[in-house]
Amino acid sequence: MQFKNLLITSEGNTAIITIDRPTKLNALNKATIEELHYAFKDLEKDKNVKVIILTGSGEKAFVAGADISEFANFSEKEGGKLASKGHKQLFDFVENLSTPVIAAVNGFALGGGLELAMACHFRVASHNARMGLPEVSLGVIPGYGGTQRLPQLIGRGRAMEMILTASMIDAAKALEFGLVNYVVEQEHLMDLCMKFAGKISNNSPVAISYAIKAVNAGFNNSINGFKAEIEAFGSCFGTSDFKEGTTAFLEKRKANFPGA
Ligand code: COA
């Protein structure tokens, strides 16, 4: 697929997806959501890609939300469909991707932008980043998982405050809330994300995919997370990665994981 709204680059085993609509502060229109789906899907299949970093083009925004101009005239039915399709195509899809995704939050992450960052496996922000779910100021509510993932990440009271006031928080407050793991100067943001990507890449991709599945299971009401962990733990024992990881340890050498 040719991407009009994304730039895909790579460095070693890390792929970088840059949402590239800087004149619209990288707002998520329908085409961009679809492109992101295919980009993540392709990169997940690529055995050479061990980590994906997601960021926004320019110095101002990660993503300033869903593209308001596209849904301003929607009916109730269209609104519902927009949310359910978005969950499936992008937000749940990213959260459940077997390849780890780090959000490099390089500026505004608002509405669907913050929801996208929250669907990633963890977040690192630059000092200029500002985050919020301003939907109620537009007469709507967060519809791409924000009402669920924000309280999961920062607690119900703080999430209620952010959602009901529609206010933005700065990077320092996001760090205090645990919404992002680190805050750095913008020029160091990608370097820090690459450092994490390097560390992740040394580990077993298969074990990593099982770990993501097990952690996510605990946030899914229809799944028993502990049971999911036990099953995933057992499955690891049948993998070549497990054989290599344990053998390398006993032979006092660095593991070279085959990824199966
Ligand atoms: N959807 C569509 N277009 C958007 C957008 C969005 N969510 N966010 C920004 N843009 C567009 C603006 O319309 C503007 O386009 P134009 O130059 O063609 O008029 C361009 O991006 C630049 O934005 P602008 O508002 O001029 O920048 P700013 O620095 O004055 O303000 C923000 C930055 C982020 C505070 C402001 O753009 C904003 O509030 N955006 C909407 C945030 C939002 O409510 N998101 C949730 C959507 S559900």
PDB file of C-alpha atoms and ligand atoms in Angstrom:
ATOM      1  CA  MET A   1       0.000   0.000   0.000  1.00  0.00           C
ATOM      2  CA  GLN A   2       1.213   3.505  -0.839  1.00  0.00           C
ATOM      3  CA  PHE A   3       0.981   5.828   2.150  1.00  0.00           C
ATOM      4  CA  LYS A   4      -0.019   9.451   1.618  1.00  0.00           C
ATOM      5  CA  ASN A   5      -0.282  10.407   5.268  1.00  0.00           C
ATOM      6  CA  LEU A   6       2.503   8.356   6.826  1.00  0.00           C
ATOM      7  CA  LEU A   7       6.267   8.139   6.585  1.00  0.00           C
ATOM      8  CA  ILE A   8       7.772   4.758   7.388  1.00  0.00           C
ATOM      9  CA  THR A   9      11.473   4.549   8.129  1.00  0.00           C
ATOM     10  CA  SER A  10      13.649   2.058   9.930  1.00  0.00           C
ATOM     11  CA  GLU A  11      16.816   1.915  11.971  1.00  0.00           C
ATOM     12  CA  GLY A  12      18.116  -1.593  12.608  1.00  0.00           C
ATOM     13  CA  ASN A  13      15.251  -3.669  13.981  1.00  0.00           C
ATOM     14  CA  THR A  14      13.115  -0.622  14.775  1.00  0.00           C
ATOM     15  CA  ALA A  15      10.499   0.794  12.431  1.00  0.00           C
ATOM     16  CA  ILE A  16       9.340   4.368  12.859  1.00  0.00           C
ATOM     17  CA  ILE A  17       5.871   5.404  11.723  1.00  0.00           C
ATOM     18  CA  THR A  18       5.497   9.173  11.443  1.00  0.00           C
ATOM     19  CA  ILE A  19       1.987  10.513  10.964  1.00  0.00           C
ATOM     20  CA  ASP A  20       2.571  13.149   8.337  1.00  0.00           C
ATOM     21  CA  ARG A  21      -0.180  15.763   8.109  1.00  0.00           C
ATOM     22  CA  PRO A  22       1.655  18.614   9.852  1.00  0.00           C
ATOM     23  CA  THR A  23      -0.555  21.354   8.434  1.00  0.00           C
ATOM     24  CA  LYS A  24      -3.531  19.677  10.171  1.00  0.00           C
ATOM     25  CA  LEU A  25      -1.467  18.910  13.279  1.00  0.00           C
ATOM     26  CA  ASN A  26      -1.516  15.260  12.164  1.00  0.00           C
ATOM     27  CA  ALA A  27      -5.262  14.961  12.833  1.00  0.00           C
ATOM     28  CA  LEU A  28      -6.566  11.462  12.179  1.00  0.00           C
ATOM     29  CA  ASN A  29      -8.770  11.479   9.119  1.00  0.00           C
ATOM     30  CA  LYS A  30     -10.310   8.296   7.732  1.00  0.00           C
ATOM     31  CA  ALA A  31      -7.492   7.764   5.248  1.00  0.00           C
ATOM     32  CA  THR A  32      -4.805   8.103   7.927  1.00  0.00           C
ATOM     33  CA  ILE A  33      -6.563   5.612  10.214  1.00  0.00           C
ATOM     34  CA  GLU A  34      -6.767   3.135   7.360  1.00  0.00           C
ATOM     35  CA  GLU A  35      -3.128   3.671   6.407  1.00  0.00           C
ATOM     36  CA  LEU A  36      -2.060   3.197  10.018  1.00  0.00           C
ATOM     37  CA  HIS A  37      -3.931  -0.102  10.126  1.00  0.00           C
ATOM     38  CA  TYR A  38      -2.072  -1.433   7.089  1.00  0.00           C
ATOM     39  CA  ALA A  39       1.273  -0.024   8.209  1.00  0.00           C
ATOM     40  CA  PHE A  40       1.019  -1.738  11.612  1.00  0.00           C
ATOM     41  CA  LYS A  41      -0.237  -4.946  10.001  1.00  0.00           C
ATOM     42  CA  ASP A  42       2.674  -5.068   7.517  1.00  0.00           C
ATOM     43  CA  LEU A  43       5.287  -4.239  10.145  1.00  0.00           C
ATOM     44  CA  GLU A  44       3.911  -6.891  12.514  1.00  0.00           C
ATOM     45  CA  LYS A  45       4.424  -9.504   9.795  1.00  0.00           C
ATOM     46  CA  ASP A  46       8.014  -8.383   9.156  1.00  0.00           C
ATOM     47  CA  LYS A  47      10.302 -10.600  11.261  1.00  0.00           C
ATOM     48  CA  ASN A  48      13.096  -8.018  11.052  1.00  0.00           C
ATOM     49  CA  VAL A  49      10.970  -5.440  12.849  1.00  0.00           C
ATOM     50  CA  LYS A  50      11.168  -5.965  16.595  1.00  0.00           C
ATOM     51  CA  VAL A  51       9.848  -2.608  17.806  1.00  0.00           C
ATOM     52  CA  ILE A  52       7.698   0.137  16.288  1.00  0.00           C
ATOM     53  CA  ILE A  53       7.924   3.785  17.327  1.00  0.00           C
ATOM     54  CA  LEU A  54       4.910   5.965  16.503  1.00  0.00           C
ATOM     55  CA  THR A  55       5.299   9.730  16.324  1.00  0.00           C
ATOM     56  CA  GLY A  56       3.959  12.842  14.611  1.00  0.00           C
ATOM     57  CA  SER A  57       5.484  15.003  11.917  1.00  0.00           C
ATOM     58  CA  GLY A  58       6.797  18.455  12.833  1.00  0.00           C
ATOM     59  CA  GLU A  59       7.606  19.918  16.208  1.00  0.00           C
ATOM     60  CA  LYS A  60       4.135  20.887  17.297  1.00  0.00           C
ATOM     61  CA  ALA A  61       1.919  17.842  17.370  1.00  0.00           C
ATOM     62  CA  PHE A  62       1.842  14.117  17.886  1.00  0.00           C
ATOM     63  CA  VAL A  63      -1.817  14.030  16.801  1.00  0.00           C
ATOM     64  CA  ALA A  64      -4.318  16.826  17.566  1.00  0.00           C
ATOM     65  CA  GLY A  65      -7.272  14.449  17.499  1.00  0.00           C
ATOM     66  CA  ALA A  66      -9.689  12.858  15.120  1.00  0.00           C
ATOM     67  CA  ASP A  67     -10.294  15.062  12.092  1.00  0.00           C
ATOM     68  CA  ILE A  68     -13.239  17.157  13.269  1.00  0.00           C
ATOM     69  CA  SER A  69     -14.068  18.289   9.730  1.00  0.00           C
ATOM     70  CA  GLU A  70     -14.897  14.691   8.769  1.00  0.00           C
ATOM     71  CA  PHE A  71     -17.510  13.933  11.421  1.00  0.00           C
ATOM     72  CA  ALA A  72     -19.093  17.330  12.140  1.00  0.00           C
ATOM     73  CA  ASN A  73     -22.262  16.375  10.183  1.00  0.00           C
ATOM     74  CA  PHE A  74     -22.549  12.750  11.245  1.00  0.00           C
ATOM     75  CA  SER A  75     -25.822  11.167  12.444  1.00  0.00           C
ATOM     76  CA  GLU A  76     -26.076   9.009  15.599  1.00  0.00           C
ATOM     77  CA  LYS A  77     -25.681   5.880  13.523  1.00  0.00           C
ATOM     78  CA  GLU A  78     -22.652   7.230  11.672  1.00  0.00           C
ATOM     79  CA  GLY A  79     -21.083   8.355  14.947  1.00  0.00           C
ATOM     80  CA  GLY A  80     -21.456   4.897  16.471  1.00  0.00           C
ATOM     81  CA  LYS A  81     -20.020   3.298  13.369  1.00  0.00           C
ATOM     82  CA  LEU A  82     -17.075   5.713  13.352  1.00  0.00           C
ATOM     83  CA  ALA A  83     -16.139   4.682  16.885  1.00  0.00           C
ATOM     84  CA  SER A  84     -16.608   0.937  16.446  1.00  0.00           C
ATOM     85  CA  LYS A  85     -14.672   0.877  13.187  1.00  0.00           C
ATOM     86  CA  GLY A  86     -11.872   2.968  14.697  1.00  0.00           C
ATOM     87  CA  HIS A  87     -11.555   0.647  17.719  1.00  0.00           C
ATOM     88  CA  LYS A  88     -11.262  -2.384  15.475  1.00  0.00           C
ATOM     89  CA  GLN A  89      -9.084  -0.875  12.763  1.00  0.00           C
ATOM     90  CA  LEU A  90      -6.615   1.047  14.893  1.00  0.00           C
ATOM     91  CA  PHE A  91      -6.930   1.431  18.645  1.00  0.00           C
ATOM     92  CA  ASP A  92      -7.611  -2.178  19.729  1.00  0.00           C
ATOM     93  CA  PHE A  93      -5.469  -3.315  16.842  1.00  0.00           C
ATOM     94  CA  VAL A  94      -2.400  -1.425  18.094  1.00  0.00           C
ATOM     95  CA  GLU A  95      -2.986  -2.412  21.711  1.00  0.00           C
ATOM     96  CA  ASN A  96      -3.049  -6.084  20.738  1.00  0.00           C
ATOM     97  CA  LEU A  97      -0.218  -5.944  18.225  1.00  0.00           C
ATOM     98  CA  SER A  98       2.360  -8.640  18.984  1.00  0.00           C
ATOM     99  CA  THR A  99       5.185  -6.199  18.157  1.00  0.00           C
ATOM    100  CA  PRO A 100       5.747  -3.582  20.886  1.00  0.00           C
ATOM    101  CA  VAL A 101       4.724  -0.049  19.976  1.00  0.00           C
ATOM    102  CA  ILE A 102       6.222   2.986  21.741  1.00  0.00           C
ATOM    103  CA  ALA A 103       4.455   6.332  21.366  1.00  0.00           C
ATOM    104  CA  ALA A 104       6.941   9.195  21.014  1.00  0.00           C
ATOM    105  CA  VAL A 105       4.610  12.033  22.008  1.00  0.00           C
ATOM    106  CA  ASN A 106       6.316  15.024  20.391  1.00  0.00           C
ATOM    107  CA  GLY A 107       3.654  17.687  20.937  1.00  0.00           C
ATOM    108  CA  PHE A 108      -0.144  17.955  21.205  1.00  0.00           C
ATOM    109  CA  ALA A 109      -1.796  14.591  21.847  1.00  0.00           C
ATOM    110  CA  LEU A 110      -5.456  15.462  22.017  1.00  0.00           C
ATOM    111  CA  GLY A 111      -8.653  13.443  21.694  1.00  0.00           C
ATOM    112  CA  GLY A 112      -8.005  10.608  19.258  1.00  0.00           C
ATOM    113  CA  GLY A 113      -4.309  11.521  19.421  1.00  0.00           C
ATOM    114  CA  LEU A 114      -4.079  10.823  23.128  1.00  0.00           C
ATOM    115  CA  GLU A 115      -6.287   7.769  22.628  1.00  0.00           C
ATOM    116  CA  LEU A 116      -3.818   6.514  20.041  1.00  0.00           C
ATOM    117  CA  ALA A 117      -0.848   7.167  22.334  1.00  0.00           C
ATOM    118  CA  MET A 118      -2.708   5.291  25.093  1.00  0.00           C
ATOM    119  CA  ALA A 119      -3.313   2.312  22.796  1.00  0.00           C
ATOM    120  CA  CYS A 120       0.475   2.046  22.330  1.00  0.00           C
ATOM    121  CA  HIS A 121       2.319  -0.184  24.797  1.00  0.00           C
ATOM    122  CA  PHE A 122       4.020   2.750  26.518  1.00  0.00           C
ATOM    123  CA  ARG A 123       4.636   6.452  26.049  1.00  0.00           C
ATOM    124  CA  VAL A 124       7.585   8.841  26.155  1.00  0.00           C
ATOM    125  CA  ALA A 125       6.958  12.587  25.764  1.00  0.00           C
ATOM    126  CA  SER A 126       8.901  15.699  24.903  1.00  0.00           C
ATOM    127  CA  HIS A 127       8.760  18.735  27.215  1.00  0.00           C
ATOM    128  CA  ASN A 128       6.464  20.658  24.867  1.00  0.00           C
ATOM    129  CA  ALA A 129       3.848  17.867  24.759  1.00  0.00           C
ATOM    130  CA  ARG A 130       0.349  18.689  25.944  1.00  0.00           C
ATOM    131  CA  MET A 131      -2.288  16.045  26.420  1.00  0.00           C
ATOM    132  CA  GLY A 132      -6.026  16.043  26.870  1.00  0.00           C
ATOM    133  CA  LEU A 133      -9.389  14.615  25.927  1.00  0.00           C
ATOM    134  CA  PRO A 134     -11.297  17.770  24.861  1.00  0.00           C
ATOM    135  CA  GLU A 135     -14.266  15.903  23.349  1.00  0.00           C
ATOM    136  CA  VAL A 136     -16.929  17.148  25.799  1.00  0.00           C
ATOM    137  CA  SER A 137     -16.078  20.699  24.702  1.00  0.00           C
ATOM    138  CA  LEU A 138     -17.281  19.594  21.251  1.00  0.00           C
ATOM    139  CA  GLY A 139     -20.477  17.994  22.564  1.00  0.00           C
ATOM    140  CA  VAL A 140     -19.217  14.444  22.221  1.00  0.00           C
ATOM    141  CA  ILE A 141     -17.268  11.995  24.403  1.00  0.00           C
ATOM    142  CA  PRO A 142     -13.963  10.222  23.753  1.00  0.00           C
ATOM    143  CA  GLY A 143     -14.902   7.409  21.362  1.00  0.00           C
ATOM    144  CA  TYR A 144     -11.637   5.676  20.593  1.00  0.00           C
ATOM    145  CA  GLY A 145     -11.135   4.032  23.985  1.00  0.00           C
ATOM    146  CA  GLY A 146     -10.337   7.166  25.998  1.00  0.00           C
ATOM    147  CA  THR A 147     -12.992   6.637  28.663  1.00  0.00           C
ATOM    148  CA  GLN A 148     -11.512   3.196  29.341  1.00  0.00           C
ATOM    149  CA  ARG A 149      -7.755   3.498  28.815  1.00  0.00           C
ATOM    150  CA  LEU A 150      -7.287   6.844  30.589  1.00  0.00           C
ATOM    151  CA  PRO A 151      -8.717   5.596  33.936  1.00  0.00           C
ATOM    152  CA  GLN A 152      -6.747   2.351  33.504  1.00  0.00           C
ATOM    153  CA  LEU A 153      -3.540   4.344  33.164  1.00  0.00           C
ATOM    154  CA  ILE A 154      -3.987   7.200  35.630  1.00  0.00           C
ATOM    155  CA  GLY A 155      -6.906   6.217  37.868  1.00  0.00           C
ATOM    156  CA  ARG A 156     -10.597   7.073  37.742  1.00  0.00           C
ATOM    157  CA  GLY A 157     -10.532  10.395  39.598  1.00  0.00           C
ATOM    158  CA  ARG A 158      -7.764  11.926  37.526  1.00  0.00           C
ATOM    159  CA  ALA A 159      -9.330  10.602  34.320  1.00  0.00           C
ATOM    160  CA  MET A 160     -12.701  12.051  35.289  1.00  0.00           C
ATOM    161  CA  GLU A 161     -11.051  15.416  35.926  1.00  0.00           C
ATOM    162  CA  MET A 162      -9.327  15.412  32.540  1.00  0.00           C
ATOM    163  CA  ILE A 163     -12.382  14.209  30.618  1.00  0.00           C
ATOM    164  CA  LEU A 164     -14.981  16.418  32.360  1.00  0.00           C
ATOM    165  CA  THR A 165     -12.900  19.600  32.303  1.00  0.00           C
ATOM    166  CA  ALA A 166     -11.704  18.930  28.726  1.00  0.00           C
ATOM    167  CA  SER A 167      -8.458  20.564  29.855  1.00  0.00           C
ATOM    168  CA  MET A 168      -4.975  19.848  28.638  1.00  0.00           C
ATOM    169  CA  ILE A 169      -2.168  18.779  30.962  1.00  0.00           C
ATOM    170  CA  ASP A 170       1.484  19.510  30.318  1.00  0.00           C
ATOM    171  CA  ALA A 171       4.216  16.896  30.049  1.00  0.00           C
ATOM    172  CA  ALA A 172       5.268  17.268  33.690  1.00  0.00           C
ATOM    173  CA  LYS A 173       1.721  16.595  34.912  1.00  0.00           C
ATOM    174  CA  ALA A 174       1.422  13.655  32.481  1.00  0.00           C
ATOM    175  CA  LEU A 175       4.601  12.237  33.997  1.00  0.00           C
ATOM    176  CA  GLU A 176       3.277  12.751  37.524  1.00  0.00           C
ATOM    177  CA  PHE A 177       0.019  11.020  36.540  1.00  0.00           C
ATOM    178  CA  GLY A 178       1.884   8.076  34.951  1.00  0.00           C
ATOM    179  CA  LEU A 179       0.364   8.814  31.578  1.00  0.00           C
ATOM    180  CA  VAL A 180       3.876   8.936  30.096  1.00  0.00           C
ATOM    181  CA  ASN A 181       6.926   7.094  31.419  1.00  0.00           C
ATOM    182  CA  TYR A 182       9.553   9.773  30.695  1.00  0.00           C
ATOM    183  CA  VAL A 183       9.778  13.384  29.577  1.00  0.00           C
ATOM    184  CA  VAL A 184      12.797  14.680  27.654  1.00  0.00           C
ATOM    185  CA  GLU A 185      13.772  17.632  25.478  1.00  0.00           C
ATOM    186  CA  GLN A 186      12.261  17.249  22.038  1.00  0.00           C
ATOM    187  CA  GLU A 187      15.660  16.779  20.374  1.00  0.00           C
ATOM    188  CA  HIS A 188      16.312  13.746  22.598  1.00  0.00           C
ATOM    189  CA  LEU A 189      12.887  12.129  22.251  1.00  0.00           C
ATOM    190  CA  MET A 190      13.655   9.734  19.410  1.00  0.00           C
ATOM    191  CA  ASP A 191      17.056   8.836  20.888  1.00  0.00           C
ATOM    192  CA  LEU A 192      15.436   7.796  24.152  1.00  0.00           C
ATOM    193  CA  CYS A 193      12.751   5.796  22.338  1.00  0.00           C
ATOM    194  CA  MET A 194      15.485   4.130  20.254  1.00  0.00           C
ATOM    195  CA  LYS A 195      17.288   3.214  23.469  1.00  0.00           C
ATOM    196  CA  PHE A 196      14.197   1.406  24.733  1.00  0.00           C
ATOM    197  CA  ALA A 197      13.741  -0.190  21.327  1.00  0.00           C
ATOM    198  CA  GLY A 198      17.330  -1.466  21.455  1.00  0.00           C
ATOM    199  CA  LYS A 199      16.784  -3.041  24.862  1.00  0.00           C
ATOM    200  CA  ILE A 200      13.516  -4.653  23.757  1.00  0.00           C
ATOM    201  CA  SER A 201      15.164  -5.993  20.578  1.00  0.00           C
ATOM    202  CA  ASN A 202      17.644  -8.037  22.638  1.00  0.00           C
ATOM    203  CA  ASN A 203      14.782 -10.065  24.103  1.00  0.00           C
ATOM    204  CA  SER A 204      12.718 -12.913  22.740  1.00  0.00           C
ATOM    205  CA  PRO A 205      10.110 -11.588  20.279  1.00  0.00           C
ATOM    206  CA  VAL A 206       7.898 -14.583  20.993  1.00  0.00           C
ATOM    207  CA  ALA A 207       8.050 -14.103  24.764  1.00  0.00           C
ATOM    208  CA  ILE A 208       7.387 -10.388  24.226  1.00  0.00           C
ATOM    209  CA  SER A 209       4.276 -11.137  22.183  1.00  0.00           C
ATOM    210  CA  TYR A 210       3.013 -13.484  24.920  1.00  0.00           C
ATOM    211  CA  ALA A 211       3.787 -10.878  27.593  1.00  0.00           C
ATOM    212  CA  ILE A 212       1.751  -8.232  25.729  1.00  0.00           C
ATOM    213  CA  LYS A 213      -1.130 -10.695  25.436  1.00  0.00           C
ATOM    214  CA  ALA A 214      -1.003 -11.606  29.130  1.00  0.00           C
ATOM    215  CA  VAL A 215      -0.825  -7.985  30.341  1.00  0.00           C
ATOM    216  CA  ASN A 216      -3.704  -6.981  28.058  1.00  0.00           C
ATOM    217  CA  ALA A 217      -5.771  -9.960  29.250  1.00  0.00           C
ATOM    218  CA  GLY A 218      -5.969  -8.392  32.712  1.00  0.00           C
ATOM    219  CA  PHE A 219      -7.790  -5.403  31.216  1.00  0.00           C
ATOM    220  CA  ASN A 220     -10.324  -7.484  29.312  1.00  0.00           C
ATOM    221  CA  ASN A 221     -13.414  -8.254  31.390  1.00  0.00           C
ATOM    222  CA  SER A 222     -14.179 -11.415  29.465  1.00  0.00           C
ATOM    223  CA  ILE A 223     -10.759 -12.961  30.115  1.00  0.00           C
ATOM    224  CA  ASN A 224      -9.161 -14.118  33.373  1.00  0.00           C
ATOM    225  CA  GLY A 225      -5.734 -12.463  33.254  1.00  0.00           C
ATOM    226  CA  PHE A 226      -4.085 -14.920  35.639  1.00  0.00           C
ATOM    227  CA  LYS A 227      -5.373 -17.861  33.591  1.00  0.00           C
ATOM    228  CA  ALA A 228      -4.164 -16.180  30.398  1.00  0.00           C
ATOM    229  CA  GLU A 229      -0.733 -15.700  31.981  1.00  0.00           C
ATOM    230  CA  ILE A 230      -0.492 -19.371  32.969  1.00  0.00           C
ATOM    231  CA  GLU A 231      -1.416 -20.465  29.442  1.00  0.00           C
ATOM    232  CA  ALA A 232       1.025 -18.042  27.807  1.00  0.00           C
ATOM    233  CA  PHE A 233       3.771 -19.059  30.252  1.00  0.00           C
ATOM    234  CA  GLY A 234       3.254 -22.714  29.332  1.00  0.00           C
ATOM    235  CA  SER A 235       3.266 -21.926  25.619  1.00  0.00           C
ATOM    236  CA  CYS A 236       6.697 -20.303  25.921  1.00  0.00           C
ATOM    237  CA  PHE A 237       8.167 -23.707  26.818  1.00  0.00           C
ATOM    238  CA  GLY A 238       7.339 -25.024  23.352  1.00  0.00           C
ATOM    239  CA  THR A 239       9.210 -22.262  21.517  1.00  0.00           C
ATOM    240  CA  SER A 240      12.687 -22.181  19.976  1.00  0.00           C
ATOM    241  CA  ASP A 241      13.173 -18.800  21.674  1.00  0.00           C
ATOM    242  CA  PHE A 242      12.839 -20.467  25.083  1.00  0.00           C
ATOM    243  CA  LYS A 243      15.365 -23.160  24.146  1.00  0.00           C
ATOM    244  CA  GLU A 244      17.792 -20.530  22.878  1.00  0.00           C
ATOM    245  CA  GLY A 245      17.275 -18.176  25.834  1.00  0.00           C
ATOM    246  CA  THR A 246      17.848 -20.832  28.483  1.00  0.00           C
ATOM    247  CA  THR A 247      20.693 -22.533  26.577  1.00  0.00           C
ATOM    248  CA  ALA A 248      22.474 -19.207  26.033  1.00  0.00           C
ATOM    249  CA  PHE A 249      22.196 -18.429  29.750  1.00  0.00           C
ATOM    250  CA  LEU A 250      23.649 -21.795  30.742  1.00  0.00           C
ATOM    251  CA  GLU A 251      26.414 -21.446  28.133  1.00  0.00           C
ATOM    252  CA  LYS A 252      27.146 -17.929  29.428  1.00  0.00           C
ATOM    253  CA  ARG A 253      26.622 -16.289  26.032  1.00  0.00           C
ATOM    254  CA  LYS A 254      24.230 -13.738  24.572  1.00  0.00           C
ATOM    255  CA  ALA A 255      21.023 -15.246  23.225  1.00  0.00           C
ATOM    256  CA  ASN A 256      20.332 -15.049  19.538  1.00  0.00           C
ATOM    257  CA  PHE A 257      16.588 -15.514  19.380  1.00  0.00           C
ATOM    258  CA  PRO A 258      15.175 -17.152  16.249  1.00  0.00           C
ATOM    259  CA  GLY A 259      11.789 -15.542  16.981  1.00  0.00           C
ATOM    260  CA  ALA A 260       9.679 -18.720  17.137  1.00  0.00           C
TER     261      ALA A 260
HETATM  262  N1  COA B   1      -9.281  18.073  13.274  1.00  0.00           N
HETATM  263  C1  COA B   1      -9.176  18.757  12.120  1.00  0.00           C
HETATM  264  N2  COA B   1      -8.308  19.750  11.928  1.00  0.00           N
HETATM  265  C2  COA B   1      -7.516  20.078  12.957  1.00  0.00           C
HETATM  266  C3  COA B   1      -7.580  19.421  14.210  1.00  0.00           C
HETATM  267  C4  COA B   1      -8.518  18.368  14.336  1.00  0.00           C
HETATM  268  N3  COA B   1      -8.645  17.651  15.455  1.00  0.00           N
HETATM  269  N4  COA B   1      -6.681  19.976  15.039  1.00  0.00           N
HETATM  270  C5  COA B   1      -6.069  20.954  14.355  1.00  0.00           C
HETATM  271  N5  COA B   1      -6.568  21.010  13.093  1.00  0.00           N
HETATM  272  C6  COA B   1      -6.193  21.935  12.020  1.00  0.00           C
HETATM  273  C7  COA B   1      -6.782  23.302  12.212  1.00  0.00           C
HETATM  274  O1  COA B   1      -8.113  23.339  11.743  1.00  0.00           O
HETATM  275  C8  COA B   1      -5.843  24.145  11.379  1.00  0.00           C
HETATM  276  O2  COA B   1      -6.165  23.956  10.011  1.00  0.00           O
HETATM  277  P1  COA B   1      -6.260  25.245   9.013  1.00  0.00           P
HETATM  278  O3  COA B   1      -4.883  25.847   9.079  1.00  0.00           O
HETATM  279  O4  COA B   1      -6.591  24.641   7.703  1.00  0.00           O
HETATM  280  O5  COA B   1      -7.295  26.129   9.598  1.00  0.00           O
HETATM  281  C9  COA B   1      -4.496  23.464  11.606  1.00  0.00           C
HETATM  282  O6  COA B   1      -4.786  22.151  12.043  1.00  0.00           O
HETATM  283  C10 COA B   1      -3.651  24.143  12.659  1.00  0.00           C
HETATM  284  O7  COA B   1      -4.408  24.242  13.855  1.00  0.00           O
HETATM  285  P2  COA B   1      -4.652  25.601  14.663  1.00  0.00           P
HETATM  286  O8  COA B   1      -5.893  25.438  15.461  1.00  0.00           O
HETATM  287  O9  COA B   1      -4.566  26.755  13.733  1.00  0.00           O
HETATM  288  O10 COA B   1      -3.362  25.579  15.595  1.00  0.00           O
HETATM  289  P3  COA B   1      -3.229  26.300  17.015  1.00  0.00           P
HETATM  290  O11 COA B   1      -1.783  26.245  17.355  1.00  0.00           O
HETATM  291  O12 COA B   1      -3.894  27.615  17.025  1.00  0.00           O
HETATM  292  O13 COA B   1      -4.033  25.372  18.032  1.00  0.00           O
HETATM  293  C11 COA B   1      -4.740  23.277  18.975  1.00  0.00           C
HETATM  294  C12 COA B   1      -3.611  24.058  18.298  1.00  0.00           C
HETATM  295  C13 COA B   1      -4.286  21.822  19.075  1.00  0.00           C
HETATM  296  C14 COA B   1      -5.006  23.817  20.358  1.00  0.00           C
HETATM  297  C15 COA B   1      -6.031  23.394  18.131  1.00  0.00           C
HETATM  298  O14 COA B   1      -5.705  23.032  16.785  1.00  0.00           O
HETATM  299  C16 COA B   1      -7.147  22.489  18.574  1.00  0.00           C
HETATM  300  O15 COA B   1      -7.801  22.765  19.562  1.00  0.00           O
HETATM  301  N6  COA B   1      -7.422  21.399  17.812  1.00  0.00           N
HETATM  302  C17 COA B   1      -8.521  20.515  18.069  1.00  0.00           C
HETATM  303  C18 COA B   1      -8.232  19.624  19.243  1.00  0.00           C
HETATM  304  C19 COA B   1      -9.415  18.732  19.527  1.00  0.00           C
HETATM  305  O16 COA B   1     -10.465  19.168  19.957  1.00  0.00           O
HETATM  306  N7  COA B   1      -9.221  17.408  19.305  1.00  0.00           N
HETATM  307  C20 COA B   1     -10.194  16.434  19.603  1.00  0.00           C
HETATM  308  C21 COA B   1     -10.999  16.079  18.425  1.00  0.00           C
HETATM  309  S1  COA B   1     -12.232  14.916  18.833  1.00  0.00           S
END
